[in-house]
Short mmCIF file of C-alpha atoms and ligand atoms in Angstrom, two decimals:
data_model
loop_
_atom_site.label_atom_id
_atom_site.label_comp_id
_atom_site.label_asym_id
_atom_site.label_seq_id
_atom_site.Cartn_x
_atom_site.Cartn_y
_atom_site.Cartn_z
CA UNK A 1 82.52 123.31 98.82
CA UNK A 2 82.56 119.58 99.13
CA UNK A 3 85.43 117.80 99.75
CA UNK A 4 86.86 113.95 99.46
CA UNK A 5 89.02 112.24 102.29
CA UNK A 6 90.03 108.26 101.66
CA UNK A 7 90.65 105.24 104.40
CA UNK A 8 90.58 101.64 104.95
CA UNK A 9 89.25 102.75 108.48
CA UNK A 10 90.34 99.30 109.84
CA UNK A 11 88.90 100.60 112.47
CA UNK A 12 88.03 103.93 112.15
CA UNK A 13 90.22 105.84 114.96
CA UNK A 14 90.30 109.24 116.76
CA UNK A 15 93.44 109.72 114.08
CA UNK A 16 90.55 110.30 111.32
CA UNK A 17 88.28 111.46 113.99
CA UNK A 18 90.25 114.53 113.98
CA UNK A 19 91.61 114.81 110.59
CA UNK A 20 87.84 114.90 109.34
CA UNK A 21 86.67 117.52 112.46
CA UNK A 22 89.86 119.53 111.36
CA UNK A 23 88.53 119.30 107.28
CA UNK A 24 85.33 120.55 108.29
CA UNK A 25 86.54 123.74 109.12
CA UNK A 26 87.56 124.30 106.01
CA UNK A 27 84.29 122.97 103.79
CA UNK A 28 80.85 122.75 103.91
CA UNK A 29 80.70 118.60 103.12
CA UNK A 30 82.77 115.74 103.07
CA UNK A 31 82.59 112.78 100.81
CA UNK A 32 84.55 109.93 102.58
CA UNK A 33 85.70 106.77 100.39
CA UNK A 34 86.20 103.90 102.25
CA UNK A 35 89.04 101.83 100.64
CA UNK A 36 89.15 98.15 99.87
CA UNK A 37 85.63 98.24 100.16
CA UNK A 38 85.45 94.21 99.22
CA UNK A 39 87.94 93.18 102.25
CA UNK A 40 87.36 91.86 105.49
CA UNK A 41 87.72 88.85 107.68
CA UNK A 42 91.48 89.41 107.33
CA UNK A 43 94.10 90.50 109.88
CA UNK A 44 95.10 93.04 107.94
CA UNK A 45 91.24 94.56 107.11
CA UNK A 46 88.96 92.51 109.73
CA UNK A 47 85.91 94.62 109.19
CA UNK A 48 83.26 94.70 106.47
CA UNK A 49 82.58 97.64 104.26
CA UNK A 50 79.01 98.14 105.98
CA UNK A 51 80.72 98.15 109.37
CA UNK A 52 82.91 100.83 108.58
CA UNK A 53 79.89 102.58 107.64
CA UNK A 54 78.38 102.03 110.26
CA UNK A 55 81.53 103.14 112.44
CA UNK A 56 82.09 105.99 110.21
CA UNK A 57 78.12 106.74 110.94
CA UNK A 58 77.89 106.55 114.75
CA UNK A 59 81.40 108.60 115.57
CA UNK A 60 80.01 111.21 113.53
CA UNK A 61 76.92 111.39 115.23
CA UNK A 62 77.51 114.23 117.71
CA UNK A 63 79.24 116.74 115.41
CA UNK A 64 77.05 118.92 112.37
CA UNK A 65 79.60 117.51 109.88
CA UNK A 66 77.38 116.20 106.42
CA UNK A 67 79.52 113.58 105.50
CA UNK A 68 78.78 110.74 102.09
CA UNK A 69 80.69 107.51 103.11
CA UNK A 70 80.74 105.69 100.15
CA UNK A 71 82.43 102.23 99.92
CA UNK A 72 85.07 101.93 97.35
CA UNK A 73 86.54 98.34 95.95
CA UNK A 74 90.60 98.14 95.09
CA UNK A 75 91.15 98.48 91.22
CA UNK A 76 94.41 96.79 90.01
CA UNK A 77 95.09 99.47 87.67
CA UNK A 78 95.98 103.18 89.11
CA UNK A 79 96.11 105.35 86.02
CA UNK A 80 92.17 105.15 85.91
CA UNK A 81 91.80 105.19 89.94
CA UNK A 82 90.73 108.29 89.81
CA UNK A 83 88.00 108.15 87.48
CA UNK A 84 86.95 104.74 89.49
CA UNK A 85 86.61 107.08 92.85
CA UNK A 86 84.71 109.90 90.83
CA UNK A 87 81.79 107.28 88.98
CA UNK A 88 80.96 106.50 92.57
CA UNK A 89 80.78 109.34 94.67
CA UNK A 90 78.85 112.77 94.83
CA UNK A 91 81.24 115.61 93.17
CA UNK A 92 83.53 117.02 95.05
CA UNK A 93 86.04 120.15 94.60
CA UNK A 94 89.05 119.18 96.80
CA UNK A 95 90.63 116.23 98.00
CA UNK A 96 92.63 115.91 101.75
CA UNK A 97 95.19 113.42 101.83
CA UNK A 98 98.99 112.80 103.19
CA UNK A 99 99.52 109.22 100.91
CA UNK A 100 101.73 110.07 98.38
CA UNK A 101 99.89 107.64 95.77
CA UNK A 102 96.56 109.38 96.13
CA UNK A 103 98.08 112.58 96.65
CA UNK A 104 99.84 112.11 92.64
CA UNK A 105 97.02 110.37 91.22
CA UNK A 106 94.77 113.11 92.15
CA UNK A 107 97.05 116.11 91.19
CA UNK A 108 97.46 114.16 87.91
CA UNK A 109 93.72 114.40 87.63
CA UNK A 110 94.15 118.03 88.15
CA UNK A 111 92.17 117.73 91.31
CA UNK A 112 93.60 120.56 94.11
CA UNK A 113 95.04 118.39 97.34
CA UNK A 114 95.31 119.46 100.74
CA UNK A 115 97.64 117.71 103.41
CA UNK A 116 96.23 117.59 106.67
CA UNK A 117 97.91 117.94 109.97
CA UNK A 118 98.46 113.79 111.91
CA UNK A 119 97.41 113.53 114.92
CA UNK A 120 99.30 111.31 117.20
CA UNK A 121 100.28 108.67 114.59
CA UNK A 122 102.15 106.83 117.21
CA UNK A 123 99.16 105.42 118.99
CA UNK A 124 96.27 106.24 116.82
CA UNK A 125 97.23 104.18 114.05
CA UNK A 126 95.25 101.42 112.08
CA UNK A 127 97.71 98.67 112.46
CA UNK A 128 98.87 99.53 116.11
CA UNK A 129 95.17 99.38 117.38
CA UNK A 130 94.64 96.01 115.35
CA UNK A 131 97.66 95.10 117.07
CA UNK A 132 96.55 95.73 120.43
CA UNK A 133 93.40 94.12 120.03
CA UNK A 134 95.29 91.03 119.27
CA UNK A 135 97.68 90.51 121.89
CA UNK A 136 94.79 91.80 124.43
CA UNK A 137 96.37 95.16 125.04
CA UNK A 138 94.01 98.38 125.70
CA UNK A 139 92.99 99.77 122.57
CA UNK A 140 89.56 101.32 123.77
CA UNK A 141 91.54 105.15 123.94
CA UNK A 142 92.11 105.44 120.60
CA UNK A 143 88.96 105.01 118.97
CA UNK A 144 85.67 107.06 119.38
CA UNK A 145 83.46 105.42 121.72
CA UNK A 146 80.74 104.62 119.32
CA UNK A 147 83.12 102.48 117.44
CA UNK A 148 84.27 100.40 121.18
CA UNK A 149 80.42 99.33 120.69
CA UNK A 150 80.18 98.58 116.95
CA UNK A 151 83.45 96.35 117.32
CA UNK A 152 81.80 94.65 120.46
CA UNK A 153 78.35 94.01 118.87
CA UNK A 154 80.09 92.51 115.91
CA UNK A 155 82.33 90.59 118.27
CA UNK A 156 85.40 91.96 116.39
CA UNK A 157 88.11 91.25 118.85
CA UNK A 158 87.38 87.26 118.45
CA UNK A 159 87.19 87.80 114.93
CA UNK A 160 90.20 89.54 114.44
CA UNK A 161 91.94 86.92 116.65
CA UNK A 162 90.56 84.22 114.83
CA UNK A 163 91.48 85.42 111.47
CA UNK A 164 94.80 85.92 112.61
CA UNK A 165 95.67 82.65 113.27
CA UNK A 166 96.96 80.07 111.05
CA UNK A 167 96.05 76.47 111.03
CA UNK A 168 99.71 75.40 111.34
P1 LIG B 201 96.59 101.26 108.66
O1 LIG B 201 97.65 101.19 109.70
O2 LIG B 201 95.67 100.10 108.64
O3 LIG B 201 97.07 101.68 107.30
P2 LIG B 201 95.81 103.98 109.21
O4 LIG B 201 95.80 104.41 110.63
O5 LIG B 201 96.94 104.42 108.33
O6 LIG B 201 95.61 102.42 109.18
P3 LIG B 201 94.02 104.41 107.06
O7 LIG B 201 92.65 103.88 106.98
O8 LIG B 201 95.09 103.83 106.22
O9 LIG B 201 94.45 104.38 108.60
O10 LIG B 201 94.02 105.98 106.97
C1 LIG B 201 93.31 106.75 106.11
C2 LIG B 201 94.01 108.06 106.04
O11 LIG B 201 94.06 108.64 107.35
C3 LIG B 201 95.46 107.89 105.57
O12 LIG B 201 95.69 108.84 104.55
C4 LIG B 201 96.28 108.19 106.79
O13 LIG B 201 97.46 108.92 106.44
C5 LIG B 201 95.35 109.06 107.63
N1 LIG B 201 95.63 108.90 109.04
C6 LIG B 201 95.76 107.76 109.71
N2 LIG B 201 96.07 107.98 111.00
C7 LIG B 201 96.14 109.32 111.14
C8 LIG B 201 96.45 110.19 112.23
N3 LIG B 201 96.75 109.71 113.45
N4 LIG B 201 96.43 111.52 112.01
C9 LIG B 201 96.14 111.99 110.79
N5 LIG B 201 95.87 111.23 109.71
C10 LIG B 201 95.86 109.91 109.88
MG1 LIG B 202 97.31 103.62 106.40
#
């Protein structure tokens, strides 16, 4: 059984961390989409899709978990989102999500959903650790250490401080 679990991963946290070690219990692969693929260099999604990859790559590294993470660009039309996600990925039986878009697109599709537990939402949190970063608080606990070192070897923190800025 293969399943499919979507993100913007902006970064990719120890929220998905263990929503995806928690799925893996239950299936045998996981085909991850990584959302608004064509973003980056903005406050709001800093990092490029082949970063998240790479992210997605390296905090997996230590578990058995097969995973596909397959970069996925925004369509401006939802009724044929589905179909978008399913021309670009390997097949999969079951989809894991708690966004109530994706969750009603998918059942539309006739595609079984699963809601998995959060984890600490609170702190481990896209925007809160984007936050952080830019006012300089500590962020480094709520990520997996192999992302601390992609985000440093792609100087992320200046670039998301950069990009946040305005020139007024
Ligand atoms: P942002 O604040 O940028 O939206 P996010 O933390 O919500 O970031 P996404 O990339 O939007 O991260 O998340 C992908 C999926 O992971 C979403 O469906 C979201 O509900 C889920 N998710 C995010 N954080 C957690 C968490 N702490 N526990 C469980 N699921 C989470
Ligand atoms: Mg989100």
């Amino acid at each position: 059984r293969r399943a499919f679990y979507i993100g913007r991963f902006q970064p990719f946290h120890l929220g998905h961390y263990s929503v995806i070690t928690s799925i893996a219990r239950d299936v045998d692969e996981l085909v991850i989409g990584i959302g608004s693929a064509q973003k980056s260099h903005e406050a709001t999604n800093p990092f490029t899709a082949g970063e998240r990859v790479m992210m997605i790559r390296h905090a997996l590294r230590d578990t058995d978990i097969t995973h596909y993470a397959i970069p996925i660009e925004d369509l401006q039309r939802n009724a044929v989102w589905v179909s978008h996600i399913v021309s670009m990925t390997p097949p999969f039986d079951m989809v894991y999500s708690n966004n109530p878009l994706v969750i009603r697109l998918f059942e539309e599709a006739g595609i079984e959903v699963h809601q998995p537990p959060m984890y600490h939402r609170d702190g481990y949190s896209g925007r809160e650790i984007r936050r952080r970063i830019i006012a300089g608080e500590d962020w480094k606990h709520l990520v997996p250490p192999a992302v601390i070192d992609i985000i440093e070897d792609i100087d992320g923190v200046e670039r998301l401080r950069q990009v946040s800025r305005t020139d007024i």
